[in-house]
Amino acid sequence: MTATANIVVVGAGLMGTGIAHAFLTAGCAVDLVDPSESARTKAARTIDRLFDEGVQRGKLTAEAATGARTRLRPVAAVEEAASDACFVVETAVEDLVVKQTIVRALEARVGDDVVIATNTSALSITEIASAARRPQRVIGMHFFNPVPKMKLVEIVRGLETDEPTLRAVQDWVGRIGKSSILVNEAPGFTTSRISALLGNEAMTMLHEGVASAEDIDTSLRLAFNHPMGPLELGDLTGWDTRLKVLQYLHTTLGEKFRPCPLIIKMVKAGRTGRKAGKGVYEYDAEGNRIPGSGLRTR
Ligand SMILES: NC(=O)c1ccc[n+]([C@@H]2O[C@H](COP(=O)([O-])OP(=O)(O)OC[C@H]3O[C@@H](n4cnc5c(N)ncnc54)[C@H](O)[C@@H]3O)[C@@H](O)[C@H]2O)c1
């Protein structure tokens, strides 16, 4: 890999920020595309902070961090991204039509041989790819939040995904220092399918007043050694994203994935999680959880 491999990351939210940071850390130049100016600004600020922390922890030198920062270029539209990109990751909102529109725009912008990887949490890769002129180069590349800490990338093969596309993604996963598993397309793959069910059940217990949010989370941490409870994890993931995943899994896999009404209410109230400063828990301006802030439903 040369230091100037150009990567396009579409979507500068929670995940796009972490994914851009991963490719910058691996020596790539990243064009980070998002129509929202506030998302672009926040992403650049977060990436700066991640590099500062990396220097403080001795993971990279101050010079390397400065170099990496200069290789980030936030832009507003796919049409402004590098046309000589060698790899693309789509990570905009979890919406089939939005993702299909982005894939079409990307195909018009980058070369025919460039792989378009989508970070969808649950949607059908085959269906996203059906909008493409060359569906064989579309593949799922499912990262986990927070990207700098989480080692796994779930690679998801759509019906038309070809072998060179699969190998290219496996290669990139290695270059950014992560490990992969391979999944044949199925709604929610392996991870989102399990995690959506767990989070939905935890939320249903909160809704029914079975226990407090804090105690539900503590039960999973201390009884089963989960590093984080399912409600804390939902706050980190974002309940808006969680809801979209559950709605899709409900449609495709059936009744057991029907979203808990409390999740729907929380999203309507803007309690989408850490990114909004409040979800099941509330957070201060520094992002620290406010003790005793767990949502009360009884
Ligand atoms: N949050 C998680 O834990 C997680 C984990 C794995 C995968 N994902 C998936 O990653 C994707 C992004 O999730 P997120 O949590 O970063 O969401 P987010 O809400 O933090 O960010 C989404 C971003 O997409 C942008 N966007 C909307 N339309 C766009 C367009 N046409 N072009 C470019 N950008 C556009 C929005 O402005 C926003 O900044 C979703 O598909 C989600 O399912 C999320």
JSON list of N, CA and C and ligand atoms in Angstrom, two decimals, residues 10-16 33-36 39 90-94 98-99 102 119-121 142-145 236-238 240-241 245 275, ligand 1:
[
{"chain": "A", "resi": 10, "resn": "VAL", "atom": "N", "xyz": [-18.37, 7.41, 3.00]},
{"chain": "A", "resi": 10, "resn": "VAL", "atom": "CA", "xyz": [-19.60, 8.21, 2.82]},
{"chain": "A", "resi": 10, "resn": "VAL", "atom": "C", "xyz": [-20.45, 8.11, 4.07]},
{"chain": "A", "resi": 11, "resn": "GLY", "atom": "N", "xyz": [-20.64, 9.25, 4.74]},
{"chain": "A", "resi": 11, "resn": "GLY", "atom": "CA", "xyz": [-21.36, 9.29, 6.02]},
{"chain": "A", "resi": 11, "resn": "GLY", "atom": "C", "xyz": [-20.36, 9.62, 7.11]},
{"chain": "A", "resi": 12, "resn": "ALA", "atom": "N", "xyz": [-20.53, 10.78, 7.76]},
{"chain": "A", "resi": 12, "resn": "ALA", "atom": "CA", "xyz": [-19.56, 11.22, 8.78]},
{"chain": "A", "resi": 12, "resn": "ALA", "atom": "C", "xyz": [-20.19, 11.20, 10.17]},
{"chain": "A", "resi": 13, "resn": "GLY", "atom": "N", "xyz": [-21.04, 10.22, 10.43]},
{"chain": "A", "resi": 13, "resn": "GLY", "atom": "CA", "xyz": [-21.65, 10.09, 11.75]},
{"chain": "A", "resi": 13, "resn": "GLY", "atom": "C", "xyz": [-20.72, 9.32, 12.68]},
{"chain": "A", "resi": 14, "resn": "LEU", "atom": "N", "xyz": [-21.32, 8.66, 13.66]},
{"chain": "A", "resi": 14, "resn": "LEU", "atom": "CA", "xyz": [-20.55, 7.87, 14.62]},
{"chain": "A", "resi": 14, "resn": "LEU", "atom": "C", "xyz": [-19.59, 6.92, 13.93]},
{"chain": "A", "resi": 15, "resn": "MET", "atom": "N", "xyz": [-20.12, 6.14, 12.99]},
{"chain": "A", "resi": 15, "resn": "MET", "atom": "CA", "xyz": [-19.32, 5.08, 12.37]},
{"chain": "A", "resi": 15, "resn": "MET", "atom": "C", "xyz": [-18.36, 5.62, 11.33]},
{"chain": "A", "resi": 16, "resn": "GLY", "atom": "N", "xyz": [-18.83, 6.57, 10.51]},
{"chain": "A", "resi": 16, "resn": "GLY", "atom": "CA", "xyz": [-17.95, 7.13, 9.47]},
{"chain": "A", "resi": 16, "resn": "GLY", "atom": "C", "xyz": [-16.72, 7.76, 10.09]},
{"chain": "A", "resi": 33, "resn": "VAL", "atom": "N", "xyz": [-17.40, 12.02, 3.25]},
{"chain": "A", "resi": 33, "resn": "VAL", "atom": "CA", "xyz": [-18.52, 12.70, 2.58]},
{"chain": "A", "resi": 33, "resn": "VAL", "atom": "C", "xyz": [-19.73, 12.76, 3.50]},
{"chain": "A", "resi": 34, "resn": "ASP", "atom": "N", "xyz": [-20.28, 13.96, 3.71]},
{"chain": "A", "resi": 34, "resn": "ASP", "atom": "CA", "xyz": [-21.54, 14.07, 4.44]},
{"chain": "A", "resi": 34, "resn": "ASP", "atom": "C", "xyz": [-22.17, 15.41, 4.07]},
{"chain": "A", "resi": 35, "resn": "PRO", "atom": "N", "xyz": [-23.47, 15.40, 3.73]},
{"chain": "A", "resi": 35, "resn": "PRO", "atom": "CA", "xyz": [-24.11, 16.68, 3.38]},
{"chain": "A", "resi": 35, "resn": "PRO", "atom": "C", "xyz": [-24.27, 17.61, 4.59]},
{"chain": "A", "resi": 36, "resn": "SER", "atom": "N", "xyz": [-24.19, 17.04, 5.79]},
{"chain": "A", "resi": 36, "resn": "SER", "atom": "CA", "xyz": [-24.39, 17.85, 7.00]},
{"chain": "A", "resi": 36, "resn": "SER", "atom": "C", "xyz": [-23.06, 18.49, 7.43]},
{"chain": "A", "resi": 39, "resn": "ALA", "atom": "N", "xyz": [-22.11, 17.55, 10.94]},
{"chain": "A", "resi": 39, "resn": "ALA", "atom": "CA", "xyz": [-21.54, 16.19, 11.05]},
{"chain": "A", "resi": 39, "resn": "ALA", "atom": "C", "xyz": [-20.08, 16.20, 10.61]},
{"chain": "A", "resi": 90, "resn": "GLU", "atom": "N", "xyz": [-19.38, 2.85, 2.38]},
{"chain": "A", "resi": 90, "resn": "GLU", "atom": "CA", "xyz": [-20.63, 3.60, 2.57]},
{"chain": "A", "resi": 90, "resn": "GLU", "atom": "C", "xyz": [-21.10, 3.37, 3.99]},
{"chain": "A", "resi": 91, "resn": "THR", "atom": "N", "xyz": [-21.33, 4.45, 4.74]},
{"chain": "A", "resi": 91, "resn": "THR", "atom": "CA", "xyz": [-21.79, 4.31, 6.13]},
{"chain": "A", "resi": 91, "resn": "THR", "atom": "C", "xyz": [-22.71, 5.47, 6.50]},
{"chain": "A", "resi": 92, "resn": "ALA", "atom": "N", "xyz": [-23.65, 5.75, 5.60]},
{"chain": "A", "resi": 92, "resn": "ALA", "atom": "CA", "xyz": [-24.67, 6.78, 5.87]},
{"chain": "A", "resi": 92, "resn": "ALA", "atom": "C", "xyz": [-25.81, 6.12, 6.65]},
{"chain": "A", "resi": 93, "resn": "VAL", "atom": "N", "xyz": [-26.86, 6.87, 6.87]},
{"chain": "A", "resi": 93, "resn": "VAL", "atom": "CA", "xyz": [-27.99, 6.38, 7.67]},
{"chain": "A", "resi": 93, "resn": "VAL", "atom": "C", "xyz": [-28.51, 5.02, 7.17]},
{"chain": "A", "resi": 94, "resn": "GLU", "atom": "N", "xyz": [-29.09, 4.27, 8.10]},
{"chain": "A", "resi": 94, "resn": "GLU", "atom": "CA", "xyz": [-29.56, 2.91, 7.81]},
{"chain": "A", "resi": 94, "resn": "GLU", "atom": "C", "xyz": [-30.89, 2.97, 7.04]},
{"chain": "A", "resi": 98, "resn": "VAL", "atom": "N", "xyz": [-31.55, 5.45, 0.63]},
{"chain": "A", "resi": 98, "resn": "VAL", "atom": "CA", "xyz": [-30.38, 6.34, 0.74]},
{"chain": "A", "resi": 98, "resn": "VAL", "atom": "C", "xyz": [-29.13, 5.58, 0.29]},
{"chain": "A", "resi": 99, "resn": "LYS", "atom": "N", "xyz": [-28.98, 4.35, 0.76]},
{"chain": "A", "resi": 99, "resn": "LYS", "atom": "CA", "xyz": [-27.77, 3.58, 0.43]},
{"chain": "A", "resi": 99, "resn": "LYS", "atom": "C", "xyz": [-27.72, 3.26, -1.07]},
{"chain": "A", "resi": 102, "resn": "ILE", "atom": "N", "xyz": [-26.67, 6.35, -2.92]},
{"chain": "A", "resi": 102, "resn": "ILE", "atom": "CA", "xyz": [-25.22, 6.60, -2.75]},
{"chain": "A", "resi": 102, "resn": "ILE", "atom": "C", "xyz": [-24.41, 5.66, -3.64]},
{"chain": "A", "resi": 119, "resn": "ASN", "atom": "N", "xyz": [-21.44, -0.46, 5.23]},
{"chain": "A", "resi": 119, "resn": "ASN", "atom": "CA", "xyz": [-21.40, -0.76, 6.67]},
{"chain": "A", "resi": 119, "resn": "ASN", "atom": "C", "xyz": [-22.82, -0.90, 7.23]},
{"chain": "A", "resi": 120, "resn": "THR", "atom": "N", "xyz": [-23.78, -1.29, 6.37]},
{"chain": "A", "resi": 120, "resn": "THR", "atom": "CA", "xyz": [-25.12, -1.49, 6.91]},
{"chain": "A", "resi": 120, "resn": "THR", "atom": "C", "xyz": [-25.08, -2.46, 8.10]},
{"chain": "A", "resi": 121, "resn": "SER", "atom": "N", "xyz": [-25.97, -2.22, 9.08]},
{"chain": "A", "resi": 121, "resn": "SER", "atom": "CA", "xyz": [-26.03, -3.09, 10.25]},
{"chain": "A", "resi": 121, "resn": "SER", "atom": "C", "xyz": [-26.85, -4.33, 9.99]},
{"chain": "A", "resi": 142, "resn": "HIS", "atom": "N", "xyz": [-19.05, -4.77, 7.86]},
{"chain": "A", "resi": 142, "resn": "HIS", "atom": "CA", "xyz": [-19.76, -4.31, 9.07]},
{"chain": "A", "resi": 142, "resn": "HIS", "atom": "C", "xyz": [-18.79, -4.12, 10.22]},
{"chain": "A", "resi": 143, "resn": "PHE", "atom": "N", "xyz": [-18.57, -2.83, 10.53]},
{"chain": "A", "resi": 143, "resn": "PHE", "atom": "CA", "xyz": [-17.69, -2.46, 11.64]},
{"chain": "A", "resi": 143, "resn": "PHE", "atom": "C", "xyz": [-18.48, -2.40, 12.94]},
{"chain": "A", "resi": 144, "resn": "PHE", "atom": "N", "xyz": [-17.76, -2.23, 14.04]},
{"chain": "A", "resi": 144, "resn": "PHE", "atom": "CA", "xyz": [-18.41, -2.15, 15.36]},
{"chain": "A", "resi": 144, "resn": "PHE", "atom": "C", "xyz": [-17.96, -0.89, 16.09]},
{"chain": "A", "resi": 145, "resn": "ASN", "atom": "N", "xyz": [-18.82, -0.43, 16.94]},
{"chain": "A", "resi": 145, "resn": "ASN", "atom": "CA", "xyz": [-18.66, 0.84, 17.62]},
{"chain": "A", "resi": 145, "resn": "ASN", "atom": "C", "xyz": [-18.17, 0.62, 19.06]},
{"chain": "A", "resi": 236, "resn": "LEU", "atom": "N", "xyz": [-24.88, 3.69, 23.19]},
{"chain": "A", "resi": 236, "resn": "LEU", "atom": "CA", "xyz": [-23.67, 3.88, 22.39]},
{"chain": "A", "resi": 236, "resn": "LEU", "atom": "C", "xyz": [-23.98, 3.73, 20.90]},
{"chain": "A", "resi": 237, "resn": "THR", "atom": "N", "xyz": [-24.76, 2.72, 20.56]},
{"chain": "A", "resi": 237, "resn": "THR", "atom": "CA", "xyz": [-25.10, 2.46, 19.15]},
{"chain": "A", "resi": 237, "resn": "THR", "atom": "C", "xyz": [-25.98, 3.57, 18.60]},
{"chain": "A", "resi": 238, "resn": "GLY", "atom": "N", "xyz": [-26.93, 4.04, 19.40]},
{"chain": "A", "resi": 238, "resn": "GLY", "atom": "CA", "xyz": [-27.95, 5.00, 18.93]},
{"chain": "A", "resi": 238, "resn": "GLY", "atom": "C", "xyz": [-29.27, 4.25, 18.75]},
{"chain": "A", "resi": 240, "resn": "ASP", "atom": "N", "xyz": [-31.99, 5.26, 17.41]},
{"chain": "A", "resi": 240, "resn": "ASP", "atom": "CA", "xyz": [-32.58, 5.46, 16.07]},
{"chain": "A", "resi": 240, "resn": "ASP", "atom": "C", "xyz": [-32.08, 4.38, 15.12]},
{"chain": "A", "resi": 241, "resn": "THR", "atom": "N", "xyz": [-30.78, 4.13, 15.17]},
{"chain": "A", "resi": 241, "resn": "THR", "atom": "CA", "xyz": [-30.20, 3.07, 14.34]},
{"chain": "A", "resi": 241, "resn": "THR", "atom": "C", "xyz": [-30.75, 1.71, 14.78]},
{"chain": "A", "resi": 245, "resn": "VAL", "atom": "N", "xyz": [-32.92, -1.10, 12.59]},
{"chain": "A", "resi": 245, "resn": "VAL", "atom": "CA", "xyz": [-32.48, -2.50, 12.47]},
{"chain": "A", "resi": 245, "resn": "VAL", "atom": "C", "xyz": [-33.61, -3.43, 12.91]},
{"chain": "A", "resi": 275, "resn": "LYS", "atom": "N", "xyz": [-25.02, 10.14, 21.48]},
{"chain": "A", "resi": 275, "resn": "LYS", "atom": "CA", "xyz": [-24.79, 11.20, 20.48]},
{"chain": "A", "resi": 275, "resn": "LYS", "atom": "C", "xyz": [-25.73, 12.38, 20.71]},
{"chain": "B", "resi": 1, "resn": "LIG", "atom": "N1", "xyz": [-24.03, 2.98, 15.47]},
{"chain": "B", "resi": 1, "resn": "LIG", "atom": "C1", "xyz": [-23.51, 1.76, 15.46]},
{"chain": "B", "resi": 1, "resn": "LIG", "atom": "O1", "xyz": [-23.14, 1.21, 16.51]},
{"chain": "B", "resi": 1, "resn": "LIG", "atom": "C2", "xyz": [-23.34, 1.03, 14.14]},
{"chain": "B", "resi": 1, "resn": "LIG", "atom": "C3", "xyz": [-22.55, -0.12, 14.10]},
{"chain": "B", "resi": 1, "resn": "LIG", "atom": "C4", "xyz": [-22.35, -0.78, 12.88]},
{"chain": "B", "resi": 1, "resn": "LIG", "atom": "C5", "xyz": [-22.96, -0.28, 11.73]},
{"chain": "B", "resi": 1, "resn": "LIG", "atom": "N2", "xyz": [-23.75, 0.83, 11.80]},
{"chain": "B", "resi": 1, "resn": "LIG", "atom": "C6", "xyz": [-24.34, 1.32, 10.55]},
{"chain": "B", "resi": 1, "resn": "LIG", "atom": "O2", "xyz": [-23.53, 2.39, 10.10]},
{"chain": "B", "resi": 1, "resn": "LIG", "atom": "C7", "xyz": [-24.35, 3.31, 9.37]},
{"chain": "B", "resi": 1, "resn": "LIG", "atom": "C8", "xyz": [-24.20, 4.69, 9.99]},
{"chain": "B", "resi": 1, "resn": "LIG", "atom": "O3", "xyz": [-24.59, 4.62, 11.35]},
{"chain": "B", "resi": 1, "resn": "LIG", "atom": "P1", "xyz": [-24.14, 5.74, 12.40]},
{"chain": "B", "resi": 1, "resn": "LIG", "atom": "O4", "xyz": [-24.36, 5.16, 13.74]},
{"chain": "B", "resi": 1, "resn": "LIG", "atom": "O5", "xyz": [-22.81, 6.30, 12.02]},
{"chain": "B", "resi": 1, "resn": "LIG", "atom": "O6", "xyz": [-25.29, 6.85, 12.15]},
{"chain": "B", "resi": 1, "resn": "LIG", "atom": "P2", "xyz": [-25.26, 8.42, 12.44]},
{"chain": "B", "resi": 1, "resn": "LIG", "atom": "O7", "xyz": [-26.68, 8.83, 12.57]},
{"chain": "B", "resi": 1, "resn": "LIG", "atom": "O8", "xyz": [-24.29, 8.73, 13.53]},
{"chain": "B", "resi": 1, "resn": "LIG", "atom": "O9", "xyz": [-24.63, 9.02, 11.08]},
{"chain": "B", "resi": 1, "resn": "LIG", "atom": "C9", "xyz": [-25.23, 8.90, 9.84]},
{"chain": "B", "resi": 1, "resn": "LIG", "atom": "C10", "xyz": [-24.68, 10.02, 8.96]},
{"chain": "B", "resi": 1, "resn": "LIG", "atom": "O10", "xyz": [-25.14, 9.80, 7.61]},
{"chain": "B", "resi": 1, "resn": "LIG", "atom": "C11", "xyz": [-25.25, 11.08, 7.04]},
{"chain": "B", "resi": 1, "resn": "LIG", "atom": "N3", "xyz": [-26.00, 11.01, 5.80]},
{"chain": "B", "resi": 1, "resn": "LIG", "atom": "C12", "xyz": [-27.33, 11.00, 5.60]},
{"chain": "B", "resi": 1, "resn": "LIG", "atom": "N4", "xyz": [-27.60, 10.94, 4.28]},
{"chain": "B", "resi": 1, "resn": "LIG", "atom": "C13", "xyz": [-26.40, 10.94, 3.64]},
{"chain": "B", "resi": 1, "resn": "LIG", "atom": "C14", "xyz": [-26.00, 10.91, 2.28]},
{"chain": "B", "resi": 1, "resn": "LIG", "atom": "N5", "xyz": [-26.90, 10.86, 1.30]},
{"chain": "B", "resi": 1, "resn": "LIG", "atom": "N6", "xyz": [-24.68, 10.93, 1.99]},
{"chain": "B", "resi": 1, "resn": "LIG", "atom": "C15", "xyz": [-23.76, 10.95, 2.98]},
{"chain": "B", "resi": 1, "resn": "LIG", "atom": "N7", "xyz": [-24.07, 11.00, 4.29]},
{"chain": "B", "resi": 1, "resn": "LIG", "atom": "C16", "xyz": [-25.38, 10.97, 4.61]},
{"chain": "B", "resi": 1, "resn": "LIG", "atom": "C17", "xyz": [-25.92, 11.92, 8.14]},
{"chain": "B", "resi": 1, "resn": "LIG", "atom": "O11", "xyz": [-25.76, 13.31, 7.90]},
{"chain": "B", "resi": 1, "resn": "LIG", "atom": "C18", "xyz": [-25.16, 11.42, 9.37]},
{"chain": "B", "resi": 1, "resn": "LIG", "atom": "O12", "xyz": [-24.03, 12.24, 9.64]},
{"chain": "B", "resi": 1, "resn": "LIG", "atom": "C19", "xyz": [-25.77, 2.77, 9.40]},
{"chain": "B", "resi": 1, "resn": "LIG", "atom": "O13", "xyz": [-25.99, 1.99, 8.26]},
{"chain": "B", "resi": 1, "resn": "LIG", "atom": "C20", "xyz": [-25.75, 1.90, 10.66]},
{"chain": "B", "resi": 1, "resn": "LIG", "atom": "O14", "xyz": [-26.74, 0.90, 10.63]},
{"chain": "B", "resi": 1, "resn": "LIG", "atom": "C21", "xyz": [-23.95, 1.51, 12.97]}
]
